[in-house]
Amino acid sequence: FFNYLTVNTANALNIHQQVVRFYKKLTAQQTNNYKRRPSCLLVNPQTYSFISMLCIPKIRVAVRNSCCRTYFSTLQQSAPHEDSHFILILGKPGGGKGTISNKILEDFPRLHHMSTGDILRANVRDGTPLGKEAKSYMDEGKLVPDSLMIDLVVEDATPHMEEGESLLLDGFPRTLGQAKALDEVVNVDLVINLDIPTETIVDRIADRWIHPASGRIYSYSYKPPKIRGLDDETGEPLLQRDDDKPEKVRTRLQAYDEVTAPLVDFYGTRGVLETFQGTKSDLIYPEVKQWLEERTNN
């Protein structure tokens, strides 16, 4: 496999076809051995440079009109560490995904947490080329395309994987289409699926009340106000957001189940997904931790 190659545009498809033919001849074991070697060519129309991407089990050619971006260093010594992993965490909103993620990051210090929402906002705020492209869609009231979101994820992942870190991606993919698109460019090898009963989440969220002016949040089950219905500091009435009312929560969770069920099947058939069931994060997490330790040799 090559690390860096410069040719003219006329040879692009020819090289791509040769790489594809080579890959198809590999046995399953050989394919696994090559999974962290270059397997994607990024074409720069101006310089006709082909930059190899790493940690990608499939082949594709991406032609960009913008300046060439090196997602992963072309130097051999900068290749991702063989023990690095690309991990996803799936779970219903309000199901403790944030709590579990924080516990994972505490116990697995070489994991870098990636939130697609945070990545998008940071790129837009900093005015990066990808951020400007995303903002153009947002200004028109359109959704940021999946391909652009994946570019943002890969670019953010690059320096961390070059340092041998593993990645924990939260918030993407959310649909089967997004999962398939991500599968074209990233080797997702571990998926944590948190399966929390709907009624547990409904009770948890419906129990949440806020003080609108300050944003203080109370829960009658674990963080109740000193006086029922009143803010501790101002004595002003507490309110429940419309989205936190039981009927709204159930509708939202039903929609989540319908959209993500194929996603769970998608990763389940690949043998990379493990489902963890329960009602309390403190009881679920030890199982998650043990599974991650076994799979990552931590």
PDB file of C-alpha atoms in Angstrom:
ATOM      1  CA  PHE A   1       0.000   0.000   0.000  1.00  0.00           C
ATOM      2  CA  PHE A   2       1.156   3.534  -0.751  1.00  0.00           C
ATOM      3  CA  ASN A   3       1.456   6.386   1.719  1.00  0.00           C
ATOM      4  CA  TYR A   4       1.742   9.354  -0.601  1.00  0.00           C
ATOM      5  CA  LEU A   5       1.353   9.488  -4.352  1.00  0.00           C
ATOM      6  CA  THR A   6       1.266  12.294  -6.925  1.00  0.00           C
ATOM      7  CA  VAL A   7      -0.118  11.551 -10.389  1.00  0.00           C
ATOM      8  CA  ASN A   8      -2.154  13.307 -13.005  1.00  0.00           C
ATOM      9  CA  THR A   9      -5.950  13.332 -13.094  1.00  0.00           C
ATOM     10  CA  ALA A  10      -6.113  10.942 -16.033  1.00  0.00           C
ATOM     11  CA  ASN A  11      -4.697   8.152 -13.867  1.00  0.00           C
ATOM     12  CA  ALA A  12      -7.066   8.713 -10.950  1.00  0.00           C
ATOM     13  CA  LEU A  13      -9.726   6.171 -11.853  1.00  0.00           C
ATOM     14  CA  ASN A  14      -7.140   3.671 -13.036  1.00  0.00           C
ATOM     15  CA  ILE A  15      -5.340   3.781  -9.686  1.00  0.00           C
ATOM     16  CA  HIS A  16      -8.622   3.598  -7.815  1.00  0.00           C
ATOM     17  CA  GLN A  17      -9.660   0.487  -9.778  1.00  0.00           C
ATOM     18  CA  GLN A  18      -6.322  -1.198  -9.115  1.00  0.00           C
ATOM     19  CA  VAL A  19      -6.644  -0.583  -5.379  1.00  0.00           C
ATOM     20  CA  VAL A  20     -10.209  -1.934  -5.378  1.00  0.00           C
ATOM     21  CA  ARG A  21      -9.109  -5.086  -7.233  1.00  0.00           C
ATOM     22  CA  PHE A  22      -6.259  -5.565  -4.763  1.00  0.00           C
ATOM     23  CA  TYR A  23      -8.606  -5.200  -1.807  1.00  0.00           C
ATOM     24  CA  LYS A  24     -11.118  -7.698  -3.213  1.00  0.00           C
ATOM     25  CA  LYS A  25      -8.405 -10.350  -3.420  1.00  0.00           C
ATOM     26  CA  LEU A  26      -7.587 -10.115   0.275  1.00  0.00           C
ATOM     27  CA  THR A  27      -8.748 -12.831   2.632  1.00  0.00           C
ATOM     28  CA  ALA A  28     -10.739 -11.871   5.718  1.00  0.00           C
ATOM     29  CA  GLN A  29      -7.588 -12.031   7.861  1.00  0.00           C
ATOM     30  CA  GLN A  30      -5.605  -9.968   5.385  1.00  0.00           C
ATOM     31  CA  THR A  31      -8.371  -7.387   5.228  1.00  0.00           C
ATOM     32  CA  ASN A  32      -8.264  -7.082   9.009  1.00  0.00           C
ATOM     33  CA  ASN A  33      -4.502  -6.605   8.857  1.00  0.00           C
ATOM     34  CA  TYR A  34      -4.910  -3.797   6.359  1.00  0.00           C
ATOM     35  CA  LYS A  35      -7.794  -2.052   8.093  1.00  0.00           C
ATOM     36  CA  ARG A  36      -5.495   0.608   9.538  1.00  0.00           C
ATOM     37  CA  ARG A  37      -3.525   1.176   6.360  1.00  0.00           C
ATOM     38  CA  PRO A  38      -4.309   3.738   3.650  1.00  0.00           C
ATOM     39  CA  SER A  39      -7.455   2.891   1.720  1.00  0.00           C
ATOM     40  CA  CYS A  40      -8.951   6.161   0.537  1.00  0.00           C
ATOM     41  CA  LEU A  41      -7.640   8.694  -1.960  1.00  0.00           C
ATOM     42  CA  LEU A  42      -8.368  12.396  -1.624  1.00  0.00           C
ATOM     43  CA  VAL A  43      -7.994  14.174  -4.961  1.00  0.00           C
ATOM     44  CA  ASN A  44      -6.893  17.789  -5.114  1.00  0.00           C
ATOM     45  CA  PRO A  45      -7.861  19.180  -8.577  1.00  0.00           C
ATOM     46  CA  GLN A  46      -5.187  21.889  -8.367  1.00  0.00           C
ATOM     47  CA  THR A  47      -2.116  19.786  -7.544  1.00  0.00           C
ATOM     48  CA  TYR A  48      -3.395  16.328  -8.520  1.00  0.00           C
ATOM     49  CA  SER A  49      -2.200  15.029  -5.189  1.00  0.00           C
ATOM     50  CA  PHE A  50      -3.569  11.883  -3.701  1.00  0.00           C
ATOM     51  CA  ILE A  51      -3.546  11.868   0.088  1.00  0.00           C
ATOM     52  CA  SER A  52      -4.147   8.534   1.782  1.00  0.00           C
ATOM     53  CA  MET A  53      -6.674   8.331   4.603  1.00  0.00           C
ATOM     54  CA  LEU A  54      -6.100   5.876   7.423  1.00  0.00           C
ATOM     55  CA  CYS A  55      -8.305   3.575   9.503  1.00  0.00           C
ATOM     56  CA  ILE A  56     -10.826   3.111   6.692  1.00  0.00           C
ATOM     57  CA  PRO A  57     -11.817  -0.390   5.599  1.00  0.00           C
ATOM     58  CA  LYS A  58     -13.350   0.626   2.282  1.00  0.00           C
ATOM     59  CA  ILE A  59     -12.072   2.326  -0.876  1.00  0.00           C
ATOM     60  CA  ARG A  60     -13.340   5.529  -2.414  1.00  0.00           C
ATOM     61  CA  VAL A  61     -12.092   8.562  -4.305  1.00  0.00           C
ATOM     62  CA  ALA A  62     -13.193  11.951  -3.018  1.00  0.00           C
ATOM     63  CA  VAL A  63     -12.769  14.912  -5.376  1.00  0.00           C
ATOM     64  CA  ARG A  64     -12.765  18.244  -3.573  1.00  0.00           C
ATOM     65  CA  ASN A  65     -12.792  21.680  -5.212  1.00  0.00           C
ATOM     66  CA  SER A  66     -11.396  23.281  -2.071  1.00  0.00           C
ATOM     67  CA  CYS A  67      -7.773  23.185  -0.987  1.00  0.00           C
ATOM     68  CA  CYS A  68      -6.510  19.753  -0.165  1.00  0.00           C
ATOM     69  CA  ARG A  69      -6.964  18.802   3.491  1.00  0.00           C
ATOM     70  CA  THR A  70      -4.801  16.100   5.024  1.00  0.00           C
ATOM     71  CA  TYR A  71      -7.241  14.212   7.254  1.00  0.00           C
ATOM     72  CA  PHE A  72      -4.472  11.911   8.415  1.00  0.00           C
ATOM     73  CA  SER A  73      -0.755  12.544   8.077  1.00  0.00           C
ATOM     74  CA  THR A  74       0.862  10.912   5.055  1.00  0.00           C
ATOM     75  CA  LEU A  75       3.978  10.102   7.055  1.00  0.00           C
ATOM     76  CA  GLN A  76       4.359   6.469   8.030  1.00  0.00           C
ATOM     77  CA  GLN A  77       5.251   7.293  11.636  1.00  0.00           C
ATOM     78  CA  SER A  78       2.010   9.251  12.044  1.00  0.00           C
ATOM     79  CA  ALA A  79      -0.280   6.308  11.408  1.00  0.00           C
ATOM     80  CA  PRO A  80      -2.936   5.665  14.073  1.00  0.00           C
ATOM     81  CA  HIS A  81      -1.956   3.277  16.831  1.00  0.00           C
ATOM     82  CA  GLU A  82      -3.027  -0.298  16.179  1.00  0.00           C
ATOM     83  CA  ASP A  83      -4.888  -0.392  19.505  1.00  0.00           C
ATOM     84  CA  SER A  84      -6.983   2.705  18.816  1.00  0.00           C
ATOM     85  CA  HIS A  85     -10.752   2.307  18.438  1.00  0.00           C
ATOM     86  CA  PHE A  86     -13.650   4.273  17.014  1.00  0.00           C
ATOM     87  CA  ILE A  87     -16.512   3.897  19.500  1.00  0.00           C
ATOM     88  CA  LEU A  88     -20.146   4.987  19.251  1.00  0.00           C
ATOM     89  CA  ILE A  89     -22.604   5.347  22.118  1.00  0.00           C
ATOM     90  CA  LEU A  90     -26.313   5.059  21.351  1.00  0.00           C
ATOM     91  CA  GLY A  91     -29.205   5.705  23.703  1.00  0.00           C
ATOM     92  CA  LYS A  92     -32.543   7.411  24.091  1.00  0.00           C
ATOM     93  CA  PRO A  93     -32.605  11.080  25.090  1.00  0.00           C
ATOM     94  CA  GLY A  94     -32.790  11.271  28.871  1.00  0.00           C
ATOM     95  CA  GLY A  95     -31.492   7.711  29.199  1.00  0.00           C
ATOM     96  CA  GLY A  96     -28.242   8.553  30.967  1.00  0.00           C
ATOM     97  CA  LYS A  97     -25.997   8.576  27.912  1.00  0.00           C
ATOM     98  CA  GLY A  98     -24.165  11.675  29.144  1.00  0.00           C
ATOM     99  CA  THR A  99     -23.609  10.144  32.575  1.00  0.00           C
ATOM    100  CA  ILE A 100     -22.237   6.911  31.100  1.00  0.00           C
ATOM    101  CA  SER A 101     -20.013   8.842  28.681  1.00  0.00           C
ATOM    102  CA  ASN A 102     -18.480  10.857  31.519  1.00  0.00           C
ATOM    103  CA  LYS A 103     -17.759   7.706  33.524  1.00  0.00           C
ATOM    104  CA  ILE A 104     -16.115   6.099  30.478  1.00  0.00           C
ATOM    105  CA  LEU A 105     -13.879   9.120  29.954  1.00  0.00           C
ATOM    106  CA  GLU A 106     -12.785   9.031  33.595  1.00  0.00           C
ATOM    107  CA  ASP A 107     -11.806   5.358  33.449  1.00  0.00           C
ATOM    108  CA  PHE A 108     -10.366   5.339  29.918  1.00  0.00           C
ATOM    109  CA  PRO A 109      -8.048   8.366  29.757  1.00  0.00           C
ATOM    110  CA  ARG A 110      -6.909   7.664  26.197  1.00  0.00           C
ATOM    111  CA  LEU A 111     -10.438   8.102  24.923  1.00  0.00           C
ATOM    112  CA  HIS A 112     -11.299  11.403  23.284  1.00  0.00           C
ATOM    113  CA  HIS A 113     -14.969  12.398  23.461  1.00  0.00           C
ATOM    114  CA  MET A 114     -16.475  13.790  20.264  1.00  0.00           C
ATOM    115  CA  SER A 115     -19.877  15.461  20.226  1.00  0.00           C
ATOM    116  CA  THR A 116     -20.994  16.320  16.697  1.00  0.00           C
ATOM    117  CA  GLY A 117     -23.016  19.228  18.019  1.00  0.00           C
ATOM    118  CA  ASP A 118     -19.961  20.701  19.736  1.00  0.00           C
ATOM    119  CA  ILE A 119     -17.780  20.082  16.675  1.00  0.00           C
ATOM    120  CA  LEU A 120     -20.257  21.814  14.373  1.00  0.00           C
ATOM    121  CA  ARG A 121     -20.659  24.836  16.654  1.00  0.00           C
ATOM    122  CA  ALA A 122     -16.893  25.183  17.108  1.00  0.00           C
ATOM    123  CA  ASN A 123     -16.203  25.119  13.373  1.00  0.00           C
ATOM    124  CA  VAL A 124     -18.942  27.656  12.663  1.00  0.00           C
ATOM    125  CA  ARG A 125     -17.709  29.908  15.463  1.00  0.00           C
ATOM    126  CA  ASP A 126     -14.069  29.702  14.343  1.00  0.00           C
ATOM    127  CA  GLY A 127     -14.932  30.278  10.688  1.00  0.00           C
ATOM    128  CA  THR A 128     -13.111  27.203   9.382  1.00  0.00           C
ATOM    129  CA  PRO A 129     -13.669  26.222   5.715  1.00  0.00           C
ATOM    130  CA  LEU A 130     -15.962  23.398   6.804  1.00  0.00           C
ATOM    131  CA  GLY A 131     -17.647  25.693   9.308  1.00  0.00           C
ATOM    132  CA  LYS A 132     -18.378  28.284   6.631  1.00  0.00           C
ATOM    133  CA  GLU A 133     -19.798  25.592   4.379  1.00  0.00           C
ATOM    134  CA  ALA A 134     -22.017  24.329   7.198  1.00  0.00           C
ATOM    135  CA  LYS A 135     -23.133  27.855   8.079  1.00  0.00           C
ATOM    136  CA  SER A 136     -24.302  28.448   4.518  1.00  0.00           C
ATOM    137  CA  TYR A 137     -26.800  25.610   4.937  1.00  0.00           C
ATOM    138  CA  MET A 138     -27.813  26.732   8.406  1.00  0.00           C
ATOM    139  CA  ASP A 139     -28.414  30.311   7.263  1.00  0.00           C
ATOM    140  CA  GLU A 140     -30.841  28.986   4.658  1.00  0.00           C
ATOM    141  CA  GLY A 141     -32.658  26.939   7.266  1.00  0.00           C
ATOM    142  CA  LYS A 142     -31.393  23.665   5.804  1.00  0.00           C
ATOM    143  CA  LEU A 143     -29.931  20.642   7.565  1.00  0.00           C
ATOM    144  CA  VAL A 144     -26.182  20.218   7.300  1.00  0.00           C
ATOM    145  CA  PRO A 145     -25.625  17.335   4.820  1.00  0.00           C
ATOM    146  CA  ASP A 146     -24.462  14.022   6.239  1.00  0.00           C
ATOM    147  CA  SER A 147     -21.332  14.104   4.060  1.00  0.00           C
ATOM    148  CA  LEU A 148     -20.312  17.446   5.536  1.00  0.00           C
ATOM    149  CA  MET A 149     -20.958  16.246   9.096  1.00  0.00           C
ATOM    150  CA  ILE A 150     -18.740  13.248   8.405  1.00  0.00           C
ATOM    151  CA  ASP A 151     -16.002  15.550   7.079  1.00  0.00           C
ATOM    152  CA  LEU A 152     -16.223  17.497  10.343  1.00  0.00           C
ATOM    153  CA  VAL A 153     -15.963  14.290  12.389  1.00  0.00           C
ATOM    154  CA  VAL A 154     -12.980  12.960  10.412  1.00  0.00           C
ATOM    155  CA  GLU A 155     -11.109  16.267  10.562  1.00  0.00           C
ATOM    156  CA  ASP A 156     -11.638  16.540  14.314  1.00  0.00           C
ATOM    157  CA  ALA A 157     -10.593  12.917  14.793  1.00  0.00           C
ATOM    158  CA  THR A 158      -7.320  13.207  12.864  1.00  0.00           C
ATOM    159  CA  PRO A 159      -4.911  14.629  15.476  1.00  0.00           C
ATOM    160  CA  HIS A 160      -6.254  12.370  18.217  1.00  0.00           C
ATOM    161  CA  MET A 161      -5.918   9.159  16.215  1.00  0.00           C
ATOM    162  CA  GLU A 162      -2.440  10.160  15.101  1.00  0.00           C
ATOM    163  CA  GLU A 163      -1.540  10.250  18.801  1.00  0.00           C
ATOM    164  CA  GLY A 164      -2.941   6.744  19.277  1.00  0.00           C
ATOM    165  CA  GLU A 165      -6.081   7.858  21.095  1.00  0.00           C
ATOM    166  CA  SER A 166      -9.405   6.075  20.721  1.00  0.00           C
ATOM    167  CA  LEU A 167     -12.540   8.075  19.980  1.00  0.00           C
ATOM    168  CA  LEU A 168     -15.985   8.090  21.599  1.00  0.00           C
ATOM    169  CA  LEU A 169     -18.518   9.626  19.218  1.00  0.00           C
ATOM    170  CA  ASP A 170     -21.796  10.918  20.632  1.00  0.00           C
ATOM    171  CA  GLY A 171     -24.739  12.326  18.650  1.00  0.00           C
ATOM    172  CA  PHE A 172     -23.984  10.786  15.253  1.00  0.00           C
ATOM    173  CA  PRO A 173     -25.103   8.740  13.429  1.00  0.00           C
ATOM    174  CA  ARG A 174     -28.800   8.978  14.249  1.00  0.00           C
ATOM    175  CA  THR A 175     -30.266   7.229  11.210  1.00  0.00           C
ATOM    176  CA  LEU A 176     -29.455   4.175   9.126  1.00  0.00           C
ATOM    177  CA  GLY A 177     -28.537   6.407   6.194  1.00  0.00           C
ATOM    178  CA  GLN A 178     -26.033   8.310   8.320  1.00  0.00           C
ATOM    179  CA  ALA A 179     -24.578   5.057   9.633  1.00  0.00           C
ATOM    180  CA  LYS A 180     -24.034   3.750   6.110  1.00  0.00           C
ATOM    181  CA  ALA A 181     -22.436   7.042   5.047  1.00  0.00           C
ATOM    182  CA  LEU A 182     -20.138   6.992   8.087  1.00  0.00           C
ATOM    183  CA  ASP A 183     -19.263   3.376   7.330  1.00  0.00           C
ATOM    184  CA  GLU A 184     -17.827   4.498   4.011  1.00  0.00           C
ATOM    185  CA  VAL A 185     -15.085   6.533   5.660  1.00  0.00           C
ATOM    186  CA  VAL A 186     -14.602   5.337   9.250  1.00  0.00           C
ATOM    187  CA  ASN A 187     -14.023   1.916  10.779  1.00  0.00           C
ATOM    188  CA  VAL A 188     -16.486   1.855  13.698  1.00  0.00           C
ATOM    189  CA  ASP A 189     -15.423  -1.175  15.723  1.00  0.00           C
ATOM    190  CA  LEU A 190     -17.275  -0.758  19.057  1.00  0.00           C
ATOM    191  CA  VAL A 191     -20.866   0.378  19.671  1.00  0.00           C
ATOM    192  CA  ILE A 192     -22.473   0.804  23.097  1.00  0.00           C
ATOM    193  CA  ASN A 193     -26.265   0.672  23.028  1.00  0.00           C
ATOM    194  CA  LEU A 194     -28.039   1.816  26.210  1.00  0.00           C
ATOM    195  CA  ASP A 195     -31.510   0.272  26.375  1.00  0.00           C
ATOM    196  CA  ILE A 196     -33.421   2.070  29.144  1.00  0.00           C
ATOM    197  CA  PRO A 197     -37.177   1.403  29.589  1.00  0.00           C
ATOM    198  CA  THR A 198     -39.330   4.187  28.168  1.00  0.00           C
ATOM    199  CA  GLU A 199     -41.351   4.630  31.349  1.00  0.00           C
ATOM    200  CA  THR A 200     -38.173   5.026  33.396  1.00  0.00           C
ATOM    201  CA  ILE A 201     -37.143   7.925  31.162  1.00  0.00           C
ATOM    202  CA  VAL A 202     -40.664   9.405  31.188  1.00  0.00           C
ATOM    203  CA  ASP A 203     -40.718   9.385  34.989  1.00  0.00           C
ATOM    204  CA  ARG A 204     -37.217  10.842  35.159  1.00  0.00           C
ATOM    205  CA  ILE A 205     -37.865  13.718  32.742  1.00  0.00           C
ATOM    206  CA  ALA A 206     -41.405  14.470  33.907  1.00  0.00           C
ATOM    207  CA  ASP A 207     -39.990  14.866  37.402  1.00  0.00           C
ATOM    208  CA  ARG A 208     -37.848  17.771  36.208  1.00  0.00           C
ATOM    209  CA  TRP A 209     -38.858  21.372  37.000  1.00  0.00           C
ATOM    210  CA  ILE A 210     -36.938  24.570  36.277  1.00  0.00           C
ATOM    211  CA  HIS A 211     -36.589  28.139  37.447  1.00  0.00           C
ATOM    212  CA  PRO A 212     -36.890  30.006  34.095  1.00  0.00           C
ATOM    213  CA  ALA A 213     -34.914  33.105  35.050  1.00  0.00           C
ATOM    214  CA  SER A 214     -31.805  31.302  36.298  1.00  0.00           C
ATOM    215  CA  GLY A 215     -32.062  27.934  34.578  1.00  0.00           C
ATOM    216  CA  ARG A 216     -31.802  26.070  37.883  1.00  0.00           C
ATOM    217  CA  ILE A 217     -33.171  22.546  37.585  1.00  0.00           C
ATOM    218  CA  TYR A 218     -34.899  20.553  40.321  1.00  0.00           C
ATOM    219  CA  SER A 219     -36.086  16.976  40.521  1.00  0.00           C
ATOM    220  CA  TYR A 220     -38.495  15.841  43.207  1.00  0.00           C
ATOM    221  CA  SER A 221     -36.907  12.380  43.245  1.00  0.00           C
ATOM    222  CA  TYR A 222     -33.248  13.339  43.823  1.00  0.00           C
ATOM    223  CA  LYS A 223     -32.873  17.140  43.995  1.00  0.00           C
ATOM    224  CA  PRO A 224     -36.115  18.615  45.357  1.00  0.00           C
ATOM    225  CA  PRO A 225     -36.593  22.314  46.184  1.00  0.00           C
ATOM    226  CA  LYS A 226     -36.760  23.235  49.875  1.00  0.00           C
ATOM    227  CA  ILE A 227     -40.356  24.365  49.366  1.00  0.00           C
ATOM    228  CA  ARG A 228     -42.381  22.418  46.824  1.00  0.00           C
ATOM    229  CA  GLY A 229     -42.958  24.385  43.636  1.00  0.00           C
ATOM    230  CA  LEU A 230     -40.650  27.293  44.559  1.00  0.00           C
ATOM    231  CA  ASP A 231     -37.051  28.188  43.673  1.00  0.00           C
ATOM    232  CA  ASP A 232     -34.662  27.890  46.633  1.00  0.00           C
ATOM    233  CA  GLU A 233     -32.965  31.253  46.089  1.00  0.00           C
ATOM    234  CA  THR A 234     -35.727  33.561  44.861  1.00  0.00           C
ATOM    235  CA  GLY A 235     -38.902  31.869  46.052  1.00  0.00           C
ATOM    236  CA  GLU A 236     -40.315  32.265  42.531  1.00  0.00           C
ATOM    237  CA  PRO A 237     -42.559  29.546  41.015  1.00  0.00           C
ATOM    238  CA  LEU A 238     -40.973  26.605  39.220  1.00  0.00           C
ATOM    239  CA  LEU A 239     -42.240  25.587  35.787  1.00  0.00           C
ATOM    240  CA  GLN A 240     -42.243  22.411  33.752  1.00  0.00           C
ATOM    241  CA  ARG A 241     -41.223  22.763  30.118  1.00  0.00           C
ATOM    242  CA  ASP A 242     -43.740  21.533  27.567  1.00  0.00           C
ATOM    243  CA  ASP A 243     -41.132  19.110  26.195  1.00  0.00           C
ATOM    244  CA  ASP A 244     -40.795  17.563  29.665  1.00  0.00           C
ATOM    245  CA  LYS A 245     -44.468  16.665  30.009  1.00  0.00           C
ATOM    246  CA  PRO A 246     -45.105  12.892  29.938  1.00  0.00           C
ATOM    247  CA  GLU A 247     -47.093  12.788  26.685  1.00  0.00           C
ATOM    248  CA  LYS A 248     -44.436  14.802  24.848  1.00  0.00           C
ATOM    249  CA  VAL A 249     -41.635  12.624  26.203  1.00  0.00           C
ATOM    250  CA  ARG A 250     -43.381   9.413  25.106  1.00  0.00           C
ATOM    251  CA  THR A 251     -43.902  10.776  21.592  1.00  0.00           C
ATOM    252  CA  ARG A 252     -40.232  11.762  21.347  1.00  0.00           C
ATOM    253  CA  LEU A 253     -39.019   8.386  22.577  1.00  0.00           C
ATOM    254  CA  GLN A 254     -41.310   6.520  20.189  1.00  0.00           C
ATOM    255  CA  ALA A 255     -39.881   8.497  17.286  1.00  0.00           C
ATOM    256  CA  TYR A 256     -36.361   7.687  18.490  1.00  0.00           C
ATOM    257  CA  ASP A 257     -37.130   3.965  18.625  1.00  0.00           C
ATOM    258  CA  GLU A 258     -38.528   3.972  15.083  1.00  0.00           C
ATOM    259  CA  VAL A 259     -35.491   5.755  13.664  1.00  0.00           C
ATOM    260  CA  THR A 260     -32.746   3.932  15.574  1.00  0.00           C
ATOM    261  CA  ALA A 261     -34.031   0.347  15.518  1.00  0.00           C
ATOM    262  CA  PRO A 262     -32.477  -0.208  12.039  1.00  0.00           C
ATOM    263  CA  LEU A 263     -29.294   1.444  13.324  1.00  0.00           C
ATOM    264  CA  VAL A 264     -29.014  -1.091  16.136  1.00  0.00           C
ATOM    265  CA  ASP A 265     -29.554  -3.936  13.667  1.00  0.00           C
ATOM    266  CA  PHE A 266     -26.959  -2.432  11.302  1.00  0.00           C
ATOM    267  CA  TYR A 267     -24.175  -2.539  13.891  1.00  0.00           C
ATOM    268  CA  GLY A 268     -25.491  -5.695  15.535  1.00  0.00           C
ATOM    269  CA  THR A 269     -25.043  -7.723  12.349  1.00  0.00           C
ATOM    270  CA  ARG A 270     -21.430  -6.573  12.209  1.00  0.00           C
ATOM    271  CA  GLY A 271     -20.736  -7.999  15.652  1.00  0.00           C
ATOM    272  CA  VAL A 272     -19.530  -4.682  17.079  1.00  0.00           C
ATOM    273  CA  LEU A 273     -22.590  -3.718  19.165  1.00  0.00           C
ATOM    274  CA  GLU A 274     -23.376  -4.618  22.764  1.00  0.00           C
ATOM    275  CA  THR A 275     -26.690  -3.681  24.416  1.00  0.00           C
ATOM    276  CA  PHE A 276     -26.841  -2.787  28.107  1.00  0.00           C
ATOM    277  CA  GLN A 277     -30.214  -2.783  29.867  1.00  0.00           C
ATOM    278  CA  GLY A 278     -31.237  -1.304  33.181  1.00  0.00           C
ATOM    279  CA  THR A 279     -32.839   1.636  34.939  1.00  0.00           C
ATOM    280  CA  LYS A 280     -29.876   3.174  36.785  1.00  0.00           C
ATOM    281  CA  SER A 281     -26.602   4.361  35.300  1.00  0.00           C
ATOM    282  CA  ASP A 282     -24.625   3.344  38.400  1.00  0.00           C
ATOM    283  CA  LEU A 283     -25.715  -0.267  37.918  1.00  0.00           C
ATOM    284  CA  ILE A 284     -25.302  -0.311  34.139  1.00  0.00           C
ATOM    285  CA  TYR A 285     -21.867   1.268  33.983  1.00  0.00           C
ATOM    286  CA  PRO A 286     -19.840  -1.555  35.609  1.00  0.00           C
ATOM    287  CA  GLU A 287     -21.028  -3.852  32.783  1.00  0.00           C
ATOM    288  CA  VAL A 288     -20.112  -1.230  30.172  1.00  0.00           C
ATOM    289  CA  LYS A 289     -16.681  -0.793  31.741  1.00  0.00           C
ATOM    290  CA  GLN A 290     -15.986  -4.530  31.819  1.00  0.00           C
ATOM    291  CA  TRP A 291     -17.012  -4.930  28.172  1.00  0.00           C
ATOM    292  CA  LEU A 292     -14.801  -2.026  27.070  1.00  0.00           C
ATOM    293  CA  GLU A 293     -11.847  -3.378  29.041  1.00  0.00           C
ATOM    294  CA  GLU A 294     -12.215  -6.772  27.362  1.00  0.00           C
ATOM    295  CA  ARG A 295     -12.575  -5.318  23.873  1.00  0.00           C
ATOM    296  CA  THR A 296      -9.863  -2.684  24.140  1.00  0.00           C
ATOM    297  CA  ASN A 297      -7.390  -4.660  26.267  1.00  0.00           C
ATOM    298  CA  ASN A 298      -7.320  -1.684  28.596  1.00  0.00           C
TER     299      ASN A 298
END
